[in-house]
């Protein structure tokens, strides 16, 4: 596949030194703006990305959505709104993102033009953790933290309100995890929902609860993201990974890939129950015939490397795409023709981007030295944060 454009978004320095040139120190490191989550517009001519800026005096940071015309050599980036996780609409006219401007993290949209006013699209009683738009842009997958014994979002909100009103501050844990790395568990699970946009572009009503019945997090905690769930190209089905391991969760690496109707009309189906090790990051080919995902081979061994698997959706026949590659693959993207897979992983001290031929398994490194902070692919154009 020939790439017509590679744009690099790098970490940008803070404003000019107030006291003149000096050796780089910890304060300079803190004050550097962080650029990440690059997203190409459908026509490949513009890039949306988030920038994290530090307010040193206030001891806090703010993340905002920016846009850059990558078709022009000297174009200047434009700040659109405060928020994170930018994603383009199917027609390329607007950018969706998450913002807590209303008091909680909700889905917003802003026109892809400087000076446009952002519009809030969701007003759920719970915060939106992450999301993924459907291929046609008419629906969206949303992850929210809920109590799995509740039937709706209002129930989870009522439980949180009752807990906040309780004068007792003690907490009782009867199972692990109590804390996962830097995140305390509060009895809720991240669960996956599907919602439809109304004629006014907003989300109303109760979303369909797709992962209902699983005592698991979708995506995983504490660092899971939208690469752990995906739409089928025709929007009829959704695929996600989850670890439903009960009391043995802290010792288990047995994530499985599930499929579920996008309208929530049936329970999730476990597609990889036979593999007791980790299966994750599902991605369906553009023709809807093949499910690609990552898989470990050794149960309970968290440091095992991920191979890339291909599953025929019609027959269930599965094979490893890259059995001779000794690198552990990261989350996947795929070319429009379905012939080439993209993944990033560590390589000789770098975080690099690779292509994998879907038919032969041939692996090629395509990025230079340094750390890949993110990438996005649209048609024949590739955008890299480096």
Coordinates of C-alpha atoms in Angstrom, one line a residue:
X1 CA 0.0 0.0 0.0
X2 CA 1.4 3.4 -0.9
X3 CA 1.1 6.2 1.6
X4 CA 0.6 9.6 0.0
X5 CA 1.1 11.6 3.2
X6 CA 2.8 11.2 6.5
X7 CA 2.3 14.1 9.0
X8 CA 4.1 14.3 12.3
X9 CA 2.7 15.9 15.3
X10 CA 5.4 16.3 17.9
X11 CA 5.5 17.3 21.6
X12 CA 5.5 21.1 21.5
X13 CA 7.5 23.2 23.8
X14 CA 6.2 25.7 26.3
X15 CA 6.3 29.5 25.7
X16 CA 9.7 31.1 25.4
X17 CA 11.9 31.0 28.5
X18 CA 11.2 34.0 30.7
X19 CA 14.7 34.0 32.1
X20 CA 16.6 33.3 29.0
X21 CA 18.2 30.1 27.8
X22 CA 19.0 27.5 30.5
X23 CA 19.6 23.7 30.9
X24 CA 16.4 21.7 30.5
X25 CA 14.9 21.0 33.9
X26 CA 11.9 19.4 35.6
X27 CA 9.8 22.6 35.3
X28 CA 10.4 22.7 31.6
X29 CA 9.3 19.0 31.3
X30 CA 6.1 19.8 33.3
X31 CA 5.3 22.8 31.1
X32 CA 5.6 21.1 27.7
X33 CA 2.4 20.7 25.8
X34 CA 1.5 17.0 25.0
X35 CA 0.0 16.2 21.6
X36 CA -1.8 12.9 21.2
X37 CA -4.7 10.9 19.8
X38 CA -4.3 12.1 16.1
X39 CA -7.4 11.6 13.9
X40 CA -7.5 12.1 10.2
X41 CA -10.7 13.5 8.5
X42 CA -12.5 11.2 6.1
X43 CA -10.9 13.0 3.1
X44 CA -7.5 12.9 4.7
X45 CA -7.0 16.6 4.4
X46 CA -7.3 17.6 8.1
X47 CA -6.2 16.3 11.4
X48 CA -7.9 16.6 14.8
X49 CA -5.9 15.9 17.9
X50 CA -5.8 16.7 21.6
X51 CA -3.3 18.9 23.4
X52 CA -2.6 18.7 27.1
X53 CA -1.5 22.1 28.6
X54 CA -0.3 22.8 32.1
X55 CA -1.4 25.7 34.3
X56 CA 1.5 25.7 36.7
X57 CA 0.1 28.4 39.0
X58 CA -3.3 26.5 39.4
X59 CA -1.5 23.1 39.7
X60 CA -3.7 21.5 37.1
X61 CA -3.8 20.6 33.4
X62 CA -6.3 21.2 30.7
X63 CA -6.9 19.2 27.5
X64 CA -8.3 20.8 24.3
X65 CA -9.2 19.7 20.8
X66 CA -7.2 21.2 17.9
X67 CA -7.4 20.9 14.2
X68 CA -4.7 21.2 11.5
X69 CA -5.0 21.4 7.7
X70 CA -2.4 18.8 6.8
X71 CA -2.9 19.4 3.0
X72 CA -1.1 22.8 3.4
X73 CA 2.6 22.9 4.2
X74 CA 2.5 26.1 6.4
X75 CA -1.0 25.7 7.9
X76 CA -1.4 26.7 11.6
X77 CA -3.3 24.5 14.1
X78 CA -6.6 25.9 15.4
X79 CA -8.0 25.4 18.8
X80 CA -11.7 24.3 18.7
X81 CA -12.8 23.4 22.2
X82 CA -11.8 22.1 25.7
X83 CA -12.1 18.3 25.8
X84 CA -10.5 15.0 24.7
X85 CA -10.9 12.0 22.4
X86 CA -11.7 13.8 19.1
X87 CA -13.4 11.7 16.4
X88 CA -14.6 12.9 13.0
X89 CA -18.2 12.7 11.8
X90 CA -18.8 10.4 8.8
X91 CA -19.2 13.5 6.5
X92 CA -16.1 15.3 7.9
X93 CA -18.0 18.4 8.8
X94 CA -17.8 18.1 12.5
X95 CA -15.7 16.6 15.3
X96 CA -17.1 14.7 18.3
X97 CA -15.3 14.7 21.6
X98 CA -15.7 14.2 25.4
X99 CA -15.9 17.2 27.7
X100 CA -16.8 17.8 31.4
X101 CA -17.9 21.4 30.8
X102 CA -21.4 20.5 31.9
X103 CA -20.2 19.0 35.2
X104 CA -19.6 15.4 34.1
X105 CA -17.9 13.8 31.1
X106 CA -20.4 13.8 28.2
X107 CA -20.4 13.5 24.4
X108 CA -20.1 16.9 22.5
X109 CA -19.7 18.0 18.9
X110 CA -18.2 21.0 17.3
X111 CA -18.1 22.1 13.6
X112 CA -14.7 21.7 12.0
X113 CA -14.2 25.4 11.7
X114 CA -12.5 28.0 14.0
X115 CA -14.9 29.9 16.1
X116 CA -17.7 27.4 16.0
X117 CA -19.7 26.8 19.3
X118 CA -19.5 23.3 20.7
X119 CA -22.8 21.5 21.3
X120 CA -23.6 18.9 24.0
X121 CA -25.1 15.7 22.7
X122 CA -25.5 13.5 25.7
X123 CA -26.8 14.2 29.2
X124 CA -26.6 10.8 30.9
X125 CA -26.8 10.6 34.7
X126 CA -23.4 8.8 34.6
X127 CA -20.1 9.9 33.0
X128 CA -19.1 8.7 29.6
X129 CA -15.7 7.1 29.7
X130 CA -15.0 6.6 26.0
X131 CA -16.9 6.0 22.8
X132 CA -16.8 4.9 19.2
X133 CA -19.0 6.1 16.3
X134 CA -20.7 3.7 14.0
X135 CA -19.4 3.5 10.4
X136 CA -22.4 5.4 9.1
X137 CA -22.2 7.9 12.0
X138 CA -25.9 7.4 13.1
X139 CA -25.1 5.5 16.3
X140 CA -22.4 5.4 18.9
X141 CA -20.9 2.9 21.3
X142 CA -20.4 4.3 24.8
X143 CA -18.7 2.9 27.9
X144 CA -20.0 4.0 31.3
X145 CA -19.4 2.8 34.9
X146 CA -22.5 1.1 36.3
X147 CA -23.6 -1.4 39.0
X148 CA -24.2 -4.6 37.1
X149 CA -27.1 -5.6 39.4
X150 CA -29.0 -2.5 38.2
X151 CA -31.4 -2.5 35.2
X152 CA -30.8 1.0 34.0
X153 CA -28.6 4.1 34.4
X154 CA -31.0 5.7 36.9
X155 CA -30.5 2.9 39.3
X156 CA -26.7 3.3 39.3
X157 CA -27.1 7.0 39.8
X158 CA -29.4 6.5 42.7
X159 CA -26.9 4.1 44.4
X160 CA -24.2 6.7 43.9
X161 CA -26.3 9.4 45.4
X162 CA -27.2 7.3 48.4
X163 CA -23.6 6.5 49.0
X164 CA -22.6 10.2 48.8
X165 CA -25.4 11.0 51.3
X166 CA -24.3 8.3 53.8
X167 CA -22.5 9.8 56.9
X168 CA -20.3 6.8 57.2
X169 CA -17.1 7.0 55.2
X170 CA -15.9 3.4 55.7
X171 CA -15.9 1.0 52.8
X172 CA -16.3 -2.8 52.9
X173 CA -14.6 -4.9 50.3
X174 CA -15.6 -8.6 50.0
X175 CA -13.6 -9.4 46.9
X176 CA -10.6 -8.3 44.9
X177 CA -9.7 -6.0 43.2
X178 CA -9.7 -3.4 46.0
X179 CA -7.5 -1.2 43.8
X180 CA -6.2 -1.8 40.3
X181 CA -2.9 0.0 39.9
X182 CA -3.9 3.7 40.7
X183 CA -7.7 3.2 40.5
X184 CA -9.8 2.3 43.5
X185 CA -12.7 0.0 42.8
X186 CA -16.1 1.3 43.9
X187 CA -18.3 -1.7 43.0
X188 CA -19.1 -0.5 39.5
X189 CA -18.1 -2.0 36.2
X190 CA -17.3 -0.3 32.9
X191 CA -20.0 -1.6 30.6
X192 CA -20.8 -1.1 26.9
X193 CA -23.9 0.6 25.5
X194 CA -25.2 1.6 22.1
X195 CA -27.2 4.7 21.4
X196 CA -28.7 6.4 18.4
X197 CA -28.5 10.0 17.3
X198 CA -31.9 11.7 16.9
X199 CA -32.9 14.1 14.1
X200 CA -31.3 17.0 16.1
X201 CA -28.0 15.0 16.5
X202 CA -28.5 14.4 20.2
X203 CA -28.7 11.2 22.3
X204 CA -31.9 10.7 24.1
X205 CA -33.5 7.8 26.0
X206 CA -31.9 4.8 27.6
X207 CA -29.1 3.3 25.5
X208 CA -29.0 -0.4 24.7
X209 CA -26.9 -2.3 27.3
X210 CA -24.7 -4.6 25.1
X211 CA -22.5 -6.2 27.7
X212 CA -25.3 -6.8 30.2
X213 CA -24.9 -10.1 32.1
X214 CA -21.1 -10.0 32.3
X215 CA -19.4 -9.1 35.6
X216 CA -16.5 -7.6 33.7
X217 CA -15.1 -4.2 32.5
X218 CA -15.5 -3.1 28.9
X219 CA -13.0 -1.7 28.2
X220 CA -10.7 -3.1 30.8
X221 CA -9.5 -1.1 33.8
X222 CA -7.6 0.9 34.5
X223 CA -6.1 1.8 31.1
X224 CA -8.5 0.3 28.6
X225 CA -9.7 2.3 25.6
X226 CA -11.9 2.2 22.6
X227 CA -9.5 -0.2 20.8
X228 CA -11.1 -3.0 22.9
X229 CA -14.5 -2.8 21.1
X230 CA -15.5 -2.2 17.5
X231 CA -18.4 -2.2 15.0
X232 CA -19.0 -4.6 12.2
X233 CA -18.8 -2.6 8.9
X234 CA -22.6 -2.8 8.3
X235 CA -23.3 -1.7 11.9
X236 CA -25.3 -4.9 12.7
X237 CA -23.0 -6.3 15.3
X238 CA -20.5 -5.2 17.9
X239 CA -17.3 -7.0 19.0
X240 CA -15.6 -6.4 22.4
X241 CA -13.1 -8.1 24.8
X242 CA -13.8 -8.7 28.4
X243 CA -12.5 -10.8 31.4
X244 CA -15.5 -12.4 33.1
X245 CA -13.5 -14.4 35.7
X246 CA -15.4 -14.0 39.0
X247 CA -13.5 -14.2 42.2
X248 CA -10.4 -15.3 40.3
X249 CA -10.1 -12.0 38.3
X250 CA -6.9 -10.8 40.0
X251 CA -5.1 -13.9 39.0
X252 CA -6.6 -14.3 35.5
X253 CA -5.5 -13.1 32.1
X254 CA -8.4 -14.9 30.4
X255 CA -10.0 -12.1 28.3
X256 CA -12.3 -13.4 25.6
X257 CA -13.7 -11.8 22.4
X258 CA -17.5 -11.5 22.4
X259 CA -20.0 -10.6 19.7
X260 CA -23.4 -9.1 20.3
X261 CA -26.2 -7.6 18.1
X262 CA -25.8 -3.8 18.0
X263 CA -29.4 -3.4 19.2
X264 CA -28.8 -5.5 22.3
X265 CA -31.5 -8.0 21.3
X266 CA -29.5 -11.0 22.4
X267 CA -26.8 -11.7 25.0
X268 CA -23.1 -11.6 24.1
X269 CA -21.6 -14.7 22.6
X270 CA -18.1 -15.8 23.6
X271 CA -16.1 -16.5 20.5
X272 CA -12.7 -17.4 22.0
X273 CA -13.7 -19.5 25.1
X274 CA -11.3 -22.3 23.9
X275 CA -8.3 -20.1 24.5
X276 CA -7.7 -19.6 28.3
X277 CA -5.1 -16.9 27.7
X278 CA -5.7 -13.3 26.7
X279 CA -7.8 -12.4 23.6
X280 CA -8.3 -8.7 22.9
X281 CA -8.6 -5.7 20.5
X282 CA -11.1 -7.0 18.0
X283 CA -11.2 -5.5 14.5
X284 CA -13.5 -6.6 11.6
X285 CA -12.2 -6.4 8.0
X286 CA -13.8 -3.9 5.7
X287 CA -15.7 -6.7 3.8
X288 CA -17.1 -8.0 7.1
X289 CA -15.8 -11.5 6.6
X290 CA -12.8 -11.6 8.9
X291 CA -12.4 -10.8 12.6
X292 CA -8.8 -9.9 13.5
X293 CA -7.8 -9.8 17.1
X294 CA -4.8 -10.2 19.4
X295 CA -4.1 -13.4 21.4
X296 CA -1.7 -14.7 24.0
X297 CA -1.0 -18.4 24.3
X298 CA 0.0 -18.9 27.9
X299 CA -2.9 -18.7 30.5
X300 CA -2.0 -16.5 33.6
X301 CA 1.2 -15.2 32.0
X302 CA 0.6 -11.4 31.6
X303 CA 4.0 -10.9 29.9
X304 CA 3.3 -13.3 27.1
X305 CA 3.4 -11.6 23.6
X306 CA 0.3 -10.9 21.5
X307 CA 0.0 -12.7 18.2
X308 CA -2.4 -11.5 15.5
X309 CA -5.3 -13.9 14.8
X310 CA -7.7 -14.0 11.9
X311 CA -11.1 -15.7 12.4
X312 CA -13.5 -16.4 9.5
X313 CA -16.8 -15.0 10.8
X314 CA -18.9 -17.4 8.9
X315 CA -17.2 -20.6 9.8
X316 CA -15.2 -19.8 12.9
X317 CA -12.0 -21.1 11.4
X318 CA -9.0 -19.3 13.0
X319 CA -5.4 -19.0 12.2
X320 CA -2.4 -16.8 13.3
X321 CA -1.5 -14.2 10.7
X322 CA 2.1 -13.6 11.9
X323 CA 3.4 -16.9 13.6
X324 CA 7.0 -16.1 12.9
X325 CA 7.1 -12.6 14.3
X326 CA 8.6 -12.5 17.8
X327 CA 7.1 -9.0 18.7
X328 CA 4.0 -8.5 20.8
X329 CA 1.5 -6.6 18.6
X330 CA -0.5 -3.6 19.9
X331 CA -4.1 -2.6 18.9
X332 CA -4.9 -2.9 15.2
X333 CA -6.0 -0.8 12.3
X334 CA -6.6 -2.0 8.7
X335 CA -6.3 -0.6 5.2
X336 CA -9.4 0.2 3.2
X337 CA -8.8 -2.8 0.9
X338 CA -8.3 -5.1 3.8
X339 CA -4.9 -6.3 2.6
X340 CA -2.7 -4.6 5.3
X341 CA -2.9 -4.5 9.0
X342 CA -1.2 -1.8 11.1
X343 CA 0.1 -2.1 14.7
X344 CA 2.6 -0.4 17.0
X345 CA 5.0 -2.2 19.4
X346 CA 8.4 -1.9 21.0
X347 CA 11.4 -2.4 18.8
X348 CA 15.0 -1.9 19.7
X349 CA 14.2 0.8 22.3
X350 CA 11.6 2.5 20.0
X351 CA 7.9 2.4 19.9
X352 CA 7.5 1.8 16.2
X353 CA 4.7 1.3 13.6
X354 CA 4.5 -1.8 11.5
X355 CA 2.5 -3.2 8.6
X356 CA 1.5 -6.8 8.4
X357 CA 0.4 -8.3 5.1
X358 CA -2.9 -10.0 6.0
X359 CA -2.4 -12.9 3.5
X360 CA 1.3 -13.7 3.9
X361 CA 2.0 -12.4 7.4
X362 CA 5.0 -10.4 6.2
X363 CA 6.0 -7.7 8.7
X364 CA 7.6 -4.4 7.8
X365 CA 8.6 -1.5 10.0
X366 CA 7.5 1.8 8.5
X367 CA 8.4 4.4 11.2
X368 CA 11.8 5.9 12.0
X369 CA 13.6 6.1 15.4
X370 CA 11.7 7.4 18.4
X371 CA 8.4 6.8 20.1
X372 CA 5.1 6.5 18.3
X373 CA 2.5 8.3 20.4
X374 CA -0.4 7.5 18.1
X375 CA -1.5 7.1 14.5
X376 CA -4.6 7.1 12.3
X377 CA -5.2 5.8 8.8
X378 CA -7.7 7.1 6.2
X379 CA -7.6 5.7 2.7
X380 CA -4.0 6.0 1.5
X381 CA -2.9 8.6 4.1
X382 CA -1.3 7.9 7.4
X383 CA -1.1 10.4 10.3
X384 CA 1.5 9.8 13.1
X385 CA 2.1 11.5 16.5
X386 CA 5.8 11.0 17.1

